[in-house]
Amino acid sequence: QVQLVESGGGLVQPGGSLRLSCAASGTISSINVMGWYRQAPGKERELVARITRAGVTNYADSVKGRFTISRDNAKYTVYLQMNSLKPEDTAVYYCNVLLANGVAYWGKGTLGTVSS
């Protein structure tokens, strides 16, 4: 079992920044990929960014150049730095980890609201 605790959501004005964190605990030694997904009201959950244990990243086209994902393998923590935020970035952001055996775990989500 893996437990994920997210933090860092909140309310920010357009153009502002938020930094999300997700700390993993439990059976964490086999974590391979760590990532962030989001779900906006009335929309399906979508991938925002993910990063492998080796540091290989990929991003949704809508966030490239604005968001940066990083991870601290020693702390089993993944971060999402979100800059130049737009109202359309408003969503519940979910942390996701994928173990080496293919099992995935989800966090409970943290709300990020971009509004003036």
CSV table of C-alpha atoms in Angstrom, one decimal:
chain,number,residue,atom,x,y,z
A,1,GLN,CA,0.0,0.0,0.0
A,2,VAL,CA,1.1,3.5,-0.8
A,3,GLN,CA,-0.4,6.6,0.9
A,4,LEU,CA,-0.1,10.0,-0.9
A,5,VAL,CA,-0.6,13.4,0.8
A,6,GLU,CA,-0.9,16.4,-1.4
A,7,SER,CA,-0.5,20.0,-0.4
A,8,GLY,CA,-0.1,23.4,-2.0
A,9,GLY,CA,-3.4,24.2,-3.6
A,10,GLY,CA,-5.3,27.4,-3.2
A,11,LEU,CA,-6.6,30.5,-4.8
A,12,VAL,CA,-4.4,32.6,-7.1
A,13,GLN,CA,-4.9,35.4,-9.6
A,14,PRO,CA,-4.3,34.9,-13.3
A,15,GLY,CA,-0.6,35.1,-14.0
A,16,GLY,CA,0.3,33.9,-10.5
A,17,SER,CA,2.0,30.7,-9.3
A,18,LEU,CA,1.3,27.7,-7.1
A,19,ARG,CA,3.5,24.9,-6.0
A,20,LEU,CA,2.0,21.5,-5.3
A,21,SER,CA,3.7,18.8,-3.3
A,22,CYS,CA,2.9,15.1,-2.9
A,23,ALA,CA,4.6,13.0,-0.3
A,24,ALA,CA,4.4,9.2,-0.6
A,25,SER,CA,4.7,6.8,2.3
A,26,GLY,CA,4.1,3.1,2.8
A,27,THR,CA,5.5,0.5,0.3
A,28,ILE,CA,7.4,3.2,-1.6
A,29,SER,CA,10.6,1.5,-2.6
A,30,SER,CA,9.2,0.3,-5.9
A,31,ILE,CA,7.8,3.7,-7.0
A,32,ASN,CA,8.7,4.2,-10.7
A,33,VAL,CA,6.6,7.1,-12.2
A,34,MET,CA,5.2,10.0,-10.2
A,35,GLY,CA,2.9,12.4,-11.7
A,36,TRP,CA,0.0,14.9,-11.5
A,37,TYR,CA,-3.4,14.8,-13.1
A,38,ARG,CA,-6.2,17.3,-13.0
A,39,GLN,CA,-9.9,17.3,-13.3
A,40,ALA,CA,-11.8,20.5,-14.1
A,41,PRO,CA,-15.5,20.8,-13.4
A,42,GLY,CA,-17.5,18.9,-16.1
A,43,LYS,CA,-14.3,17.5,-17.7
A,44,GLU,CA,-12.5,14.2,-17.6
A,45,ARG,CA,-9.3,13.7,-15.6
A,46,GLU,CA,-6.2,14.5,-17.7
A,47,LEU,CA,-2.5,14.1,-17.4
A,48,VAL,CA,-0.7,17.3,-16.5
A,49,ALA,CA,2.9,16.0,-16.1
A,50,ARG,CA,4.8,13.0,-15.0
A,51,ILE,CA,8.4,12.1,-14.1
A,52,THR,CA,10.2,8.8,-14.0
A,53,ARG,CA,12.7,7.7,-11.3
A,54,ALA,CA,15.4,8.6,-13.8
A,55,GLY,CA,14.1,12.1,-14.2
A,56,VAL,CA,12.5,11.7,-17.6
A,57,THR,CA,9.5,14.1,-17.9
A,58,ASN,CA,6.6,14.6,-20.1
A,59,TYR,CA,3.9,17.3,-20.0
A,60,ALA,CA,0.5,18.0,-21.4
A,61,ASP,CA,0.8,20.5,-24.3
A,62,SER,CA,-1.4,22.9,-22.5
A,63,VAL,CA,1.1,23.4,-19.7
A,64,LYS,CA,4.4,23.1,-21.5
A,65,GLY,CA,6.7,26.1,-20.7
A,66,ARG,CA,4.6,27.1,-17.7
A,67,PHE,CA,4.6,24.0,-15.4
A,68,THR,CA,7.7,22.1,-14.1
A,69,ILE,CA,7.6,18.7,-12.4
A,70,SER,CA,10.4,17.5,-10.2
A,71,ARG,CA,10.9,14.8,-7.6
A,72,ASP,CA,13.1,14.1,-4.6
A,73,ASN,CA,13.7,10.4,-4.7
A,74,ALA,CA,15.2,10.4,-1.2
A,75,LYS,CA,12.0,11.9,0.2
A,76,TYR,CA,9.6,10.1,-2.2
A,77,THR,CA,8.1,13.5,-2.9
A,78,VAL,CA,7.0,15.0,-6.2
A,79,TYR,CA,6.4,18.7,-6.9
A,80,LEU,CA,4.6,20.6,-9.5
A,81,GLN,CA,5.6,24.3,-10.0
A,82,MET,CA,2.8,26.1,-11.8
A,83,ASN,CA,3.6,29.5,-13.2
A,84,SER,CA,1.7,31.9,-15.5
A,85,LEU,CA,-1.6,30.3,-14.3
A,86,LYS,CA,-4.7,30.8,-16.3
A,87,PRO,CA,-8.4,30.5,-15.3
A,88,GLU,CA,-8.5,27.3,-17.4
A,89,ASP,CA,-6.0,25.7,-15.1
A,90,THR,CA,-8.6,25.7,-12.3
A,91,ALA,CA,-9.1,22.1,-11.3
A,92,VAL,CA,-8.6,19.5,-8.6
A,93,TYR,CA,-5.0,18.3,-9.0
A,94,TYR,CA,-4.4,14.6,-8.1
A,95,CYS,CA,-1.0,13.0,-7.4
A,96,ASN,CA,-0.4,9.6,-9.0
A,97,VAL,CA,2.3,7.1,-8.5
A,98,LEU,CA,3.0,4.0,-10.6
A,99,LEU,CA,4.9,1.1,-9.0
A,100,ALA,CA,7.3,-1.2,-10.8
A,101,ASN,CA,4.6,-3.9,-10.8
A,102,GLY,CA,2.1,-1.7,-12.6
A,103,VAL,CA,-0.1,-0.9,-9.7
A,104,ALA,CA,-1.1,2.8,-9.4
A,105,TYR,CA,-2.2,4.9,-6.5
A,106,TRP,CA,-4.0,8.2,-6.3
A,107,GLY,CA,-4.0,11.0,-3.8
A,108,LYS,CA,-7.3,12.6,-2.6
A,109,GLY,CA,-6.6,15.8,-4.6
A,110,THR,CA,-6.0,19.4,-3.9
A,111,LEU,CA,-8.0,22.3,-5.5
A,112,GLY,CA,-6.2,25.0,-7.4
A,113,THR,CA,-8.4,27.9,-8.4
A,114,VAL,CA,-7.2,30.7,-10.7
A,115,SER,CA,-9.5,33.7,-10.6
A,116,SER,CA,-9.4,37.4,-10.2
